[in-house]
PDB file of C-alpha atoms in Angstrom:
ATOM      1  CA  UNK Z   1     157.270 -81.409 106.308  1.00 67.00           C
ATOM      2  CA  UNK Z   2     157.867 -77.353 104.552  1.00 72.00           C
ATOM      3  CA  UNK Z   3     160.417 -78.075 101.046  1.00 78.00           C
ATOM      4  CA  UNK Z   4     162.314 -74.908 101.706  1.00 79.00           C
ATOM      5  CA  UNK Z   5     162.930 -72.911 105.183  1.00 82.00           C
ATOM      6  CA  UNK Z   6     163.080 -69.109 104.009  1.00 86.00           C
ATOM      7  CA  UNK Z   7     161.923 -65.728 106.228  1.00 88.00           C
ATOM      8  CA  UNK Z   8     159.005 -63.712 105.183  1.00 90.00           C
ATOM      9  CA  UNK Z   9     159.856 -62.300 101.924  1.00 90.00           C
ATOM     10  CA  UNK Z  10     159.348 -58.288 103.956  1.00 92.00           C
ATOM     11  CA  UNK Z  11     162.484 -59.138 105.850  1.00 92.00           C
ATOM     12  CA  UNK Z  12     164.498 -59.988 102.743  1.00 91.00           C
ATOM     13  CA  UNK Z  13     162.876 -56.928 101.210  1.00 93.00           C
ATOM     14  CA  UNK Z  14     164.294 -54.633 103.902  1.00 92.00           C
ATOM     15  CA  UNK Z  15     167.563 -56.159 104.957  1.00 93.00           C
ATOM     16  CA  UNK Z  16     168.874 -56.045 100.668  1.00 93.00           C
ATOM     17  CA  UNK Z  17     166.965 -51.870 101.340  1.00 92.00           C
ATOM     18  CA  UNK Z  18     169.142 -51.762 103.894  1.00 93.00           C
ATOM     19  CA  UNK Z  19     172.104 -52.995 102.841  1.00 92.00           C
ATOM     20  CA  UNK Z  20     172.319 -51.202  99.725  1.00 93.00           C
ATOM     21  CA  UNK Z  21     172.016 -48.145 101.522  1.00 93.00           C
ATOM     22  CA  UNK Z  22     174.072 -48.679 104.404  1.00 93.00           C
ATOM     23  CA  UNK Z  23     171.464 -46.747 106.419  1.00 92.00           C
ATOM     24  CA  UNK Z  24     167.324 -47.854 107.375  1.00 92.00           C
ATOM     25  CA  UNK Z  25     166.699 -44.311 107.412  1.00 92.00           C
ATOM     26  CA  UNK Z  26     166.355 -44.175 103.034  1.00 92.00           C
ATOM     27  CA  UNK Z  27     166.107 -47.937 103.342  1.00 92.00           C
ATOM     28  CA  UNK Z  28     162.321 -46.932 104.994  1.00 91.00           C
ATOM     29  CA  UNK Z  29     162.126 -43.722 102.976  1.00 91.00           C
ATOM     30  CA  UNK Z  30     162.726 -46.544  99.576  1.00 90.00           C
ATOM     31  CA  UNK Z  31     159.979 -49.099 101.590  1.00 90.00           C
ATOM     32  CA  UNK Z  32     157.288 -47.026 102.725  1.00 91.00           C
ATOM     33  CA  UNK Z  33     157.834 -47.678 105.607  1.00 90.00           C
ATOM     34  CA  UNK Z  34     159.427 -45.933 109.496  1.00 92.00           C
ATOM     35  CA  UNK Z  35     163.108 -46.052 111.157  1.00 91.00           C
ATOM     36  CA  UNK Z  36     161.965 -48.373 113.240  1.00 92.00           C
ATOM     37  CA  UNK Z  37     159.540 -51.396 111.656  1.00 91.00           C
ATOM     38  CA  UNK Z  38     162.711 -51.938 109.183  1.00 92.00           C
ATOM     39  CA  UNK Z  39     164.800 -52.533 112.249  1.00 93.00           C
ATOM     40  CA  UNK Z  40     162.934 -54.652 113.994  1.00 94.00           C
ATOM     41  CA  UNK Z  41     162.418 -56.315 110.641  1.00 94.00           C
ATOM     42  CA  UNK Z  42     166.202 -56.599 110.734  1.00 92.00           C
ATOM     43  CA  UNK Z  43     166.332 -57.806 113.515  1.00 94.00           C
ATOM     44  CA  UNK Z  44     163.282 -59.831 113.038  1.00 94.00           C
ATOM     45  CA  UNK Z  45     165.382 -61.197 110.272  1.00 93.00           C
ATOM     46  CA  UNK Z  46     168.912 -61.637 112.144  1.00 93.00           C
ATOM     47  CA  UNK Z  47     166.660 -63.713 115.376  1.00 93.00           C
ATOM     48  CA  UNK Z  48     165.840 -66.401 112.778  1.00 92.00           C
ATOM     49  CA  UNK Z  49     168.442 -66.716 111.100  1.00 92.00           C
ATOM     50  CA  UNK Z  50     171.017 -66.833 114.790  1.00 94.00           C
ATOM     51  CA  UNK Z  51     173.323 -64.411 112.389  1.00 94.00           C
ATOM     52  CA  UNK Z  52     174.063 -60.798 113.013  1.00 95.00           C
ATOM     53  CA  UNK Z  53     173.798 -59.227 109.832  1.00 94.00           C
ATOM     54  CA  UNK Z  54     175.146 -56.218 109.841  1.00 93.00           C
ATOM     55  CA  UNK Z  55     177.609 -54.322 112.584  1.00 92.00           C
ATOM     56  CA  UNK Z  56     175.734 -51.096 114.684  1.00 89.00           C
ATOM     57  CA  UNK Z  57     179.170 -48.238 114.171  1.00 88.00           C
ATOM     58  CA  UNK Z  58     177.912 -44.832 115.186  1.00 82.00           C
ATOM     59  CA  UNK Z  59     177.028 -43.428 112.913  1.00 82.00           C
ATOM     60  CA  UNK Z  60     176.383 -46.278 110.864  1.00 86.00           C
ATOM     61  CA  UNK Z  61     175.905 -49.526 109.458  1.00 90.00           C
ATOM     62  CA  UNK Z  62     178.491 -52.441 108.249  1.00 93.00           C
ATOM     63  CA  UNK Z  63     177.937 -55.904 106.555  1.00 93.00           C
ATOM     64  CA  UNK Z  64     179.113 -58.885 108.776  1.00 94.00           C
ATOM     65  CA  UNK Z  65     180.470 -61.247 107.065  1.00 94.00           C
ATOM     66  CA  UNK Z  66     177.384 -62.548 106.481  1.00 94.00           C
ATOM     67  CA  UNK Z  67     175.506 -59.908 105.612  1.00 93.00           C
ATOM     68  CA  UNK Z  68     177.505 -60.094 102.757  1.00 93.00           C
ATOM     69  CA  UNK Z  69     176.719 -63.669 101.702  1.00 93.00           C
ATOM     70  CA  UNK Z  70     172.904 -62.980 101.813  1.00 93.00           C
ATOM     71  CA  UNK Z  71     173.118 -59.481 100.457  1.00 92.00           C
ATOM     72  CA  UNK Z  72     174.697 -61.242  97.030  1.00 89.00           C
ATOM     73  CA  UNK Z  73     171.889 -64.464  97.548  1.00 92.00           C
ATOM     74  CA  UNK Z  74     169.172 -62.038  98.351  1.00 91.00           C
ATOM     75  CA  UNK Z  75     169.203 -59.202  95.545  1.00 90.00           C
ATOM     76  CA  UNK Z  76     169.803 -61.907  93.199  1.00 91.00           C
ATOM     77  CA  UNK Z  77     166.678 -63.144  93.776  1.00 90.00           C
ATOM     78  CA  UNK Z  78     164.626 -60.939  94.511  1.00 89.00           C
ATOM     79  CA  UNK Z  79     165.886 -58.606  91.286  1.00 89.00           C
ATOM     80  CA  UNK Z  80     164.871 -62.228  89.243  1.00 89.00           C
ATOM     81  CA  UNK Z  81     161.340 -62.324  90.685  1.00 88.00           C
ATOM     82  CA  UNK Z  82     160.783 -58.480  90.140  1.00 85.00           C
ATOM     83  CA  UNK Z  83     162.160 -58.833  86.348  1.00 82.00           C
ATOM     84  CA  UNK Z  84     159.101 -62.348  86.566  1.00 83.00           C
ATOM     85  CA  UNK Z  85     156.396 -60.343  88.291  1.00 83.00           C
ATOM     86  CA  UNK Z  86     156.144 -57.305  85.612  1.00 77.00           C
ATOM     87  CA  UNK Z  87     156.603 -59.656  82.946  1.00 76.00           C
ATOM     88  CA  UNK Z  88     153.668 -61.997  83.774  1.00 75.00           C
ATOM     89  CA  UNK Z  89     151.942 -58.385  84.426  1.00 73.00           C
ATOM     90  CA  UNK Z  90     152.974 -57.380  81.691  1.00 67.00           C
ATOM     91  CA  UNK Z  91     151.081 -60.612  79.656  1.00 63.00           C
ATOM     92  CA  UNK Z  92     148.145 -59.801  81.542  1.00 60.00           C
ATOM     93  CA  UNK Z  93     148.116 -55.838  80.602  1.00 58.00           C
ATOM     94  CA  UNK Z  94     148.452 -56.724  75.957  1.00 73.00           C
ATOM     95  CA  UNK Z  95     148.512 -60.048  74.929  1.00 85.00           C
ATOM     96  CA  UNK Z  96     151.497 -60.103  72.212  1.00 89.00           C
ATOM     97  CA  UNK Z  97     152.365 -62.275  69.365  1.00 93.00           C
ATOM     98  CA  UNK Z  98     156.552 -61.469  67.979  1.00 93.00           C
ATOM     99  CA  UNK Z  99     156.630 -62.567  64.705  1.00 94.00           C
ATOM    100  CA  UNK Z 100     160.473 -63.097  62.731  1.00 92.00           C
ATOM    101  CA  UNK Z 101     159.945 -63.451  58.952  1.00 92.00           C
ATOM    102  CA  UNK Z 102     161.700 -62.507  56.117  1.00 89.00           C
ATOM    103  CA  UNK Z 103     160.676 -59.423  54.148  1.00 87.00           C
ATOM    104  CA  UNK Z 104     159.924 -60.950  51.341  1.00 88.00           C
ATOM    105  CA  UNK Z 105     157.228 -63.367  53.225  1.00 92.00           C
ATOM    106  CA  UNK Z 106     155.954 -60.277  55.378  1.00 93.00           C
ATOM    107  CA  UNK Z 107     155.879 -57.654  52.489  1.00 91.00           C
ATOM    108  CA  UNK Z 108     154.032 -59.592  50.059  1.00 91.00           C
ATOM    109  CA  UNK Z 109     152.241 -62.107  51.850  1.00 94.00           C
ATOM    110  CA  UNK Z 110     151.171 -61.950  56.015  1.00 95.00           C
ATOM    111  CA  UNK Z 111     151.287 -58.235  56.534  1.00 93.00           C
ATOM    112  CA  UNK Z 112     148.161 -58.142  53.013  1.00 92.00           C
ATOM    113  CA  UNK Z 113     146.960 -61.375  55.032  1.00 93.00           C
ATOM    114  CA  UNK Z 114     147.048 -59.426  58.619  1.00 93.00           C
ATOM    115  CA  UNK Z 115     144.132 -57.687  58.815  1.00 93.00           C
ATOM    116  CA  UNK Z 116     141.761 -60.702  59.151  1.00 94.00           C
ATOM    117  CA  UNK Z 117     143.042 -61.734  62.469  1.00 95.00           C
ATOM    118  CA  UNK Z 118     142.984 -58.463  63.790  1.00 92.00           C
ATOM    119  CA  UNK Z 119     139.692 -57.845  62.972  1.00 93.00           C
ATOM    120  CA  UNK Z 120     138.760 -60.738  65.101  1.00 93.00           C
ATOM    121  CA  UNK Z 121     141.219 -60.638  67.220  1.00 91.00           C
ATOM    122  CA  UNK Z 122     141.696 -56.707  68.201  1.00 89.00           C
ATOM    123  CA  UNK Z 123     142.598 -57.692  71.959  1.00 87.00           C
ATOM    124  CA  UNK Z 124     146.629 -58.704  69.943  1.00 91.00           C
ATOM    125  CA  UNK Z 125     149.046 -57.168  69.176  1.00 91.00           C
ATOM    126  CA  UNK Z 126     150.824 -58.140  66.829  1.00 93.00           C
ATOM    127  CA  UNK Z 127     154.677 -57.782  66.007  1.00 92.00           C
ATOM    128  CA  UNK Z 128     156.900 -58.429  63.218  1.00 93.00           C
ATOM    129  CA  UNK Z 129     160.453 -58.437  62.587  1.00 91.00           C
ATOM    130  CA  UNK Z 130     161.753 -58.931  59.456  1.00 88.00           C
ATOM    131  CA  UNK Z 131     165.062 -59.615  59.102  1.00 83.00           C
ATOM    132  CA  UNK Z 132     167.646 -62.006  56.649  1.00 77.00           C
ATOM    133  CA  UNK Z 133     169.091 -63.549  59.444  1.00 79.00           C
ATOM    134  CA  UNK Z 134     168.260 -66.625  62.112  1.00 78.00           C
ATOM    135  CA  UNK Z 135     167.169 -65.651  65.383  1.00 78.00           C
ATOM    136  CA  UNK Z 136     167.425 -67.883  68.872  1.00 82.00           C
ATOM    137  CA  UNK Z 137     163.119 -67.684  69.652  1.00 82.00           C
ATOM    138  CA  UNK Z 138     163.558 -68.202  73.193  1.00 79.00           C
ATOM    139  CA  UNK Z 139     167.335 -66.359  74.022  1.00 80.00           C
ATOM    140  CA  UNK Z 140     165.568 -63.157  72.241  1.00 82.00           C
ATOM    141  CA  UNK Z 141     162.257 -63.620  73.656  1.00 85.00           C
ATOM    142  CA  UNK Z 142     160.117 -64.398  69.786  1.00 89.00           C
ATOM    143  CA  UNK Z 143     157.230 -66.412  69.794  1.00 92.00           C
ATOM    144  CA  UNK Z 144     157.460 -67.819  66.191  1.00 93.00           C
ATOM    145  CA  UNK Z 145     159.068 -67.301  63.739  1.00 92.00           C
ATOM    146  CA  UNK Z 146     157.933 -68.296  59.237  1.00 92.00           C
ATOM    147  CA  UNK Z 147     161.982 -69.917  57.595  1.00 89.00           C
ATOM    148  CA  UNK Z 148     162.564 -69.930  54.131  1.00 87.00           C
ATOM    149  CA  UNK Z 149     164.453 -72.841  53.691  1.00 83.00           C
ATOM    150  CA  UNK Z 150     165.515 -75.824  52.360  1.00 83.00           C
ATOM    151  CA  UNK Z 151     162.400 -78.268  53.429  1.00 79.00           C
ATOM    152  CA  UNK Z 152     164.914 -81.463  53.563  1.00 77.00           C
ATOM    153  CA  UNK Z 153     166.982 -79.078  56.064  1.00 76.00           C
ATOM    154  CA  UNK Z 154     163.848 -78.120  58.317  1.00 76.00           C
ATOM    155  CA  UNK Z 155     164.257 -77.681  62.168  1.00 80.00           C
ATOM    156  CA  UNK Z 156     162.238 -80.711  63.561  1.00 80.00           C
ATOM    157  CA  UNK Z 157     159.849 -79.061  65.075  1.00 84.00           C
ATOM    158  CA  UNK Z 158     159.109 -76.908  62.549  1.00 88.00           C
ATOM    159  CA  UNK Z 159     155.186 -77.678  60.578  1.00 91.00           C
ATOM    160  CA  UNK Z 160     155.720 -76.532  57.032  1.00 92.00           C
ATOM    161  CA  UNK Z 161     153.169 -73.752  55.445  1.00 92.00           C
ATOM    162  CA  UNK Z 162     153.696 -74.459  51.772  1.00 92.00           C
ATOM    163  CA  UNK Z 163     156.690 -74.818  49.113  1.00 91.00           C
ATOM    164  CA  UNK Z 164     156.884 -72.492  45.657  1.00 91.00           C
ATOM    165  CA  UNK Z 165     157.381 -73.455  42.423  1.00 93.00           C
ATOM    166  CA  UNK Z 166     158.758 -70.432  40.300  1.00 93.00           C
ATOM    167  CA  UNK Z 167     157.960 -68.905  37.220  1.00 95.00           C
ATOM    168  CA  UNK Z 168     159.421 -65.649  35.297  1.00 96.00           C
ATOM    169  CA  UNK Z 169     156.753 -62.792  36.226  1.00 96.00           C
ATOM    170  CA  UNK Z 170     157.075 -58.770  34.727  1.00 96.00           C
ATOM    171  CA  UNK Z 171     154.616 -55.898  34.026  1.00 96.00           C
ATOM    172  CA  UNK Z 172     151.320 -55.777  31.912  1.00 94.00           C
ATOM    173  CA  UNK Z 173     153.353 -53.260  29.957  1.00 93.00           C
ATOM    174  CA  UNK Z 174     157.366 -55.024  29.458  1.00 94.00           C
ATOM    175  CA  UNK Z 175     155.553 -57.524  27.696  1.00 91.00           C
ATOM    176  CA  UNK Z 176     153.660 -55.668  25.342  1.00 88.00           C
ATOM    177  CA  UNK Z 177     156.788 -53.917  24.906  1.00 87.00           C
ATOM    178  CA  UNK Z 178     157.568 -53.670  20.771  1.00 83.00           C
ATOM    179  CA  UNK Z 179     160.216 -55.340  19.158  1.00 85.00           C
ATOM    180  CA  UNK Z 180     161.417 -56.657  22.647  1.00 87.00           C
ATOM    181  CA  UNK Z 181     158.472 -60.245  23.352  1.00 85.00           C
ATOM    182  CA  UNK Z 182     158.532 -62.048  25.984  1.00 91.00           C
ATOM    183  CA  UNK Z 183     156.820 -65.320  24.353  1.00 91.00           C
ATOM    184  CA  UNK Z 184     159.759 -68.206  25.555  1.00 93.00           C
ATOM    185  CA  UNK Z 185     162.174 -67.873  28.086  1.00 94.00           C
ATOM    186  CA  UNK Z 186     164.823 -68.179  24.912  1.00 94.00           C
ATOM    187  CA  UNK Z 187     163.162 -64.300  25.000  1.00 93.00           C
ATOM    188  CA  UNK Z 188     165.066 -62.412  28.282  1.00 94.00           C
ATOM    189  CA  UNK Z 189     168.196 -62.284  26.098  1.00 94.00           C
ATOM    190  CA  UNK Z 190     166.382 -59.324  25.353  1.00 93.00           C
ATOM    191  CA  UNK Z 191     165.884 -57.982  28.952  1.00 94.00           C
ATOM    192  CA  UNK Z 192     167.304 -57.101  32.669  1.00 95.00           C
ATOM    193  CA  UNK Z 193     167.024 -59.615  34.585  1.00 95.00           C
ATOM    194  CA  UNK Z 194     166.031 -59.195  38.680  1.00 94.00           C
ATOM    195  CA  UNK Z 195     167.651 -60.554  41.446  1.00 90.00           C
ATOM    196  CA  UNK Z 196     166.974 -60.920  44.975  1.00 79.00           C
ATOM    197  CA  UNK Z 197     168.478 -62.078  48.936  1.00 61.00           C
ATOM    198  CA  UNK Z 198     167.737 -65.289  48.191  1.00 51.00           C
ATOM    199  CA  UNK Z 199     169.969 -65.712  45.367  1.00 38.00           C
ATOM    200  CA  UNK Z 200     172.962 -67.147  46.812  1.00 40.00           C
ATOM    201  CA  UNK Z 201     174.787 -70.145  45.829  1.00 38.00           C
ATOM    202  CA  UNK Z 202     172.996 -72.798  48.785  1.00 43.00           C
ATOM    203  CA  UNK Z 203     170.244 -70.798  47.558  1.00 50.00           C
ATOM    204  CA  UNK Z 204     167.598 -71.660  43.678  1.00 57.00           C
ATOM    205  CA  UNK Z 205     167.713 -68.385  41.904  1.00 80.00           C
ATOM    206  CA  UNK Z 206     167.764 -67.097  37.725  1.00 89.00           C
ATOM    207  CA  UNK Z 207     170.775 -70.360  37.265  1.00 88.00           C
ATOM    208  CA  UNK Z 208     168.896 -73.015  38.193  1.00 88.00           C
ATOM    209  CA  UNK Z 209     165.208 -72.138  36.139  1.00 91.00           C
ATOM    210  CA  UNK Z 210     167.331 -71.447  32.975  1.00 92.00           C
ATOM    211  CA  UNK Z 211     169.075 -74.201  33.266  1.00 92.00           C
ATOM    212  CA  UNK Z 212     165.643 -76.564  33.985  1.00 92.00           C
ATOM    213  CA  UNK Z 213     164.781 -75.283  30.698  1.00 93.00           C
ATOM    214  CA  UNK Z 214     168.091 -75.661  29.017  1.00 94.00           C
ATOM    215  CA  UNK Z 215     168.680 -72.841  28.550  1.00 93.00           C
ATOM    216  CA  UNK Z 216     171.705 -72.147  31.273  1.00 88.00           C
ATOM    217  CA  UNK Z 217     173.750 -70.328  28.297  1.00 91.00           C
ATOM    218  CA  UNK Z 218     171.685 -67.705  28.037  1.00 92.00           C
ATOM    219  CA  UNK Z 219     172.895 -64.050  28.867  1.00 93.00           C
ATOM    220  CA  UNK Z 220     171.100 -61.256  29.921  1.00 93.00           C
ATOM    221  CA  UNK Z 221     170.302 -58.001  28.887  1.00 92.00           C
ATOM    222  CA  UNK Z 222     171.581 -56.554  32.535  1.00 93.00           C
ATOM    223  CA  UNK Z 223     171.496 -57.365  35.610  1.00 92.00           C
ATOM    224  CA  UNK Z 224     169.625 -55.404  38.989  1.00 93.00           C
ATOM    225  CA  UNK Z 225     170.652 -57.319  42.705  1.00 90.00           C
ATOM    226  CA  UNK Z 226     168.439 -56.566  45.110  1.00 87.00           C
ATOM    227  CA  UNK Z 227     169.089 -56.630  49.211  1.00 83.00           C
ATOM    228  CA  UNK Z 228     165.482 -57.195  49.640  1.00 83.00           C
ATOM    229  CA  UNK Z 229     162.699 -60.277  47.635  1.00 86.00           C
ATOM    230  CA  UNK Z 230     160.277 -57.245  47.875  1.00 85.00           C
ATOM    231  CA  UNK Z 231     162.224 -54.327  46.854  1.00 89.00           C
ATOM    232  CA  UNK Z 232     162.699 -56.836  43.653  1.00 91.00           C
ATOM    233  CA  UNK Z 233     158.636 -57.077  43.214  1.00 92.00           C
ATOM    234  CA  UNK Z 234     158.735 -53.530  43.275  1.00 93.00           C
ATOM    235  CA  UNK Z 235     161.378 -53.503  40.614  1.00 95.00           C
ATOM    236  CA  UNK Z 236     159.514 -55.645  38.161  1.00 96.00           C
ATOM    237  CA  UNK Z 237     155.898 -54.500  39.121  1.00 96.00           C
ATOM    238  CA  UNK Z 238     157.441 -50.459  37.672  1.00 95.00           C
ATOM    239  CA  UNK Z 239     158.633 -52.503  34.630  1.00 95.00           C
ATOM    240  CA  UNK Z 240     162.119 -52.278  35.401  1.00 95.00           C
ATOM    241  CA  UNK Z 241     163.485 -56.386  34.562  1.00 95.00           C
ATOM    242  CA  UNK Z 242     161.989 -58.957  34.591  1.00 96.00           C
ATOM    243  CA  UNK Z 243     161.882 -61.550  37.824  1.00 95.00           C
ATOM    244  CA  UNK Z 244     162.095 -64.719  38.597  1.00 93.00           C
ATOM    245  CA  UNK Z 245     159.208 -65.454  41.012  1.00 92.00           C
ATOM    246  CA  UNK Z 246     157.908 -67.063  42.981  1.00 91.00           C
ATOM    247  CA  UNK Z 247     154.613 -68.758  44.133  1.00 93.00           C
ATOM    248  CA  UNK Z 248     152.375 -68.496  45.786  1.00 91.00           C
ATOM    249  CA  UNK Z 249     154.380 -65.840  47.525  1.00 90.00           C
ATOM    250  CA  UNK Z 250     153.678 -63.512  44.105  1.00 92.00           C
ATOM    251  CA  UNK Z 251     149.399 -64.598  44.182  1.00 92.00           C
ATOM    252  CA  UNK Z 252     148.383 -61.372  45.419  1.00 92.00           C
ATOM    253  CA  UNK Z 253     150.234 -59.516  42.874  1.00 94.00           C
ATOM    254  CA  UNK Z 254     149.613 -61.604  39.603  1.00 94.00           C
ATOM    255  CA  UNK Z 255     145.610 -61.299  41.333  1.00 93.00           C
ATOM    256  CA  UNK Z 256     145.672 -57.929  40.950  1.00 94.00           C
ATOM    257  CA  UNK Z 257     147.649 -57.476  37.562  1.00 95.00           C
ATOM    258  CA  UNK Z 258     150.752 -55.735  38.442  1.00 96.00           C
ATOM    259  CA  UNK Z 259     152.327 -58.946  36.978  1.00 96.00           C
ATOM    260  CA  UNK Z 260     151.741 -61.474  34.404  1.00 96.00           C
ATOM    261  CA  UNK Z 261     153.513 -64.591  33.482  1.00 96.00           C
ATOM    262  CA  UNK Z 262     154.984 -64.602  30.320  1.00 95.00           C
ATOM    263  CA  UNK Z 263     155.512 -68.781  30.239  1.00 94.00           C
ATOM    264  CA  UNK Z 264     153.762 -71.273  30.772  1.00 93.00           C
ATOM    265  CA  UNK Z 265     156.845 -73.383  31.971  1.00 92.00           C
ATOM    266  CA  UNK Z 266     157.538 -73.710  35.565  1.00 93.00           C
ATOM    267  CA  UNK Z 267     159.203 -75.472  37.895  1.00 92.00           C
ATOM    268  CA  UNK Z 268     159.339 -76.238  41.565  1.00 91.00           C
ATOM    269  CA  UNK Z 269     161.253 -75.197  43.851  1.00 87.00           C
ATOM    270  CA  UNK Z 270     163.500 -77.468  46.759  1.00 85.00           C
ATOM    271  CA  UNK Z 271     162.887 -74.443  49.466  1.00 86.00           C
ATOM    272  CA  UNK Z 272     160.065 -74.241  51.368  1.00 90.00           C
ATOM    273  CA  UNK Z 273     158.217 -71.669  54.385  1.00 92.00           C
ATOM    274  CA  UNK Z 274     158.082 -73.495  57.431  1.00 93.00           C
ATOM    275  CA  UNK Z 275     156.799 -72.248  60.661  1.00 94.00           C
ATOM    276  CA  UNK Z 276     158.855 -72.471  64.600  1.00 91.00           C
ATOM    277  CA  UNK Z 277     157.093 -71.394  67.365  1.00 91.00           C
ATOM    278  CA  UNK Z 278     159.603 -71.368  70.988  1.00 90.00           C
ATOM    279  CA  UNK Z 279     158.898 -73.185  74.628  1.00 87.00           C
ATOM    280  CA  UNK Z 280     158.103 -69.916  76.287  1.00 84.00           C
ATOM    281  CA  UNK Z 281     155.506 -68.996  74.239  1.00 86.00           C
ATOM    282  CA  UNK Z 282     153.799 -72.543  74.761  1.00 83.00           C
ATOM    283  CA  UNK Z 283     151.258 -70.832  77.592  1.00 83.00           C
ATOM    284  CA  UNK Z 284     150.674 -68.051  75.088  1.00 87.00           C
ATOM    285  CA  UNK Z 285     146.631 -68.828  74.513  1.00 91.00           C
ATOM    286  CA  UNK Z 286     147.102 -65.478  71.643  1.00 92.00           C
ATOM    287  CA  UNK Z 287     149.646 -67.280  70.125  1.00 93.00           C
ATOM    288  CA  UNK Z 288     148.452 -70.614  69.361  1.00 93.00           C
ATOM    289  CA  UNK Z 289     145.740 -68.093  68.288  1.00 94.00           C
ATOM    290  CA  UNK Z 290     148.020 -66.668  65.583  1.00 95.00           C
ATOM    291  CA  UNK Z 291     149.495 -69.685  64.154  1.00 95.00           C
ATOM    292  CA  UNK Z 292     145.975 -72.077  63.476  1.00 95.00           C
ATOM    293  CA  UNK Z 293     145.493 -68.526  61.745  1.00 95.00           C
ATOM    294  CA  UNK Z 294     148.802 -68.968  59.290  1.00 95.00           C
ATOM    295  CA  UNK Z 295     148.346 -72.622  59.395  1.00 94.00           C
ATOM    296  CA  UNK Z 296     144.607 -72.256  57.764  1.00 95.00           C
ATOM    297  CA  UNK Z 297     146.388 -68.671  55.169  1.00 93.00           C
ATOM    298  CA  UNK Z 298     148.327 -71.440  54.206  1.00 92.00           C
ATOM    299  CA  UNK Z 299     146.377 -74.287  53.775  1.00 90.00           C
ATOM    300  CA  UNK Z 300     144.004 -72.232  51.819  1.00 83.00           C
TER     301      UNK Z 300
END
């Protein structure tokens, strides 16, 4: 026995259009059928259901109680089927991977490496959504999230990419600035300290590093605050102050000699970067490919 005893889809589609327009003629125009074809489909549906769906008035149609009941359900079901089939067609036409992460991770680590993935997967459209706010992956249609936070509090399903080590960084010119040496952590008192968006009560900041160096009472020459970590690092590259570098995020700027580490002292952070994926992306091979590539890059 069939599980679903349903009328054919074309009959429901004809009924929904006729019920919406209250006109067989306008329904026929919408469906590219003749008025008589739509009339026959409605009659066939009424016969299958053994109930009248329309009152045929003089030059007018009116839904019966049964018709009103069926219209609400048919419209909702057809709309849902339309949405799902359009989504499947879109996925077939274009492979997309939507990734959400922090501005610092995107600007300093992910984007500089992204060409390595797209060179191999030219048919995949990678879309980066940058935000400090957490999003609901399945609700918002996001495939992957790369999140920064305490390793001990990471989501149960998260995969760790890497932790971080902190040490001050500055431009080569600032390190050599006459009369303001940067040879010992205590020398930070002569310089402006740069603060980024991650620097708040819950996340590690300058106070943690200074406390670890046993100079928590140090008074810097000034302070500048930035809404994004990559903005702060840009200011450091331009010699506007000393930033707290987070490695491996800052590795590229050090390798390019845009920044230097004036001190040898480093501090392991309790924070880390973790990869989360939505349940809805499990059937998308391109998401699996991107996640695998991301983990390989992080392992380097």
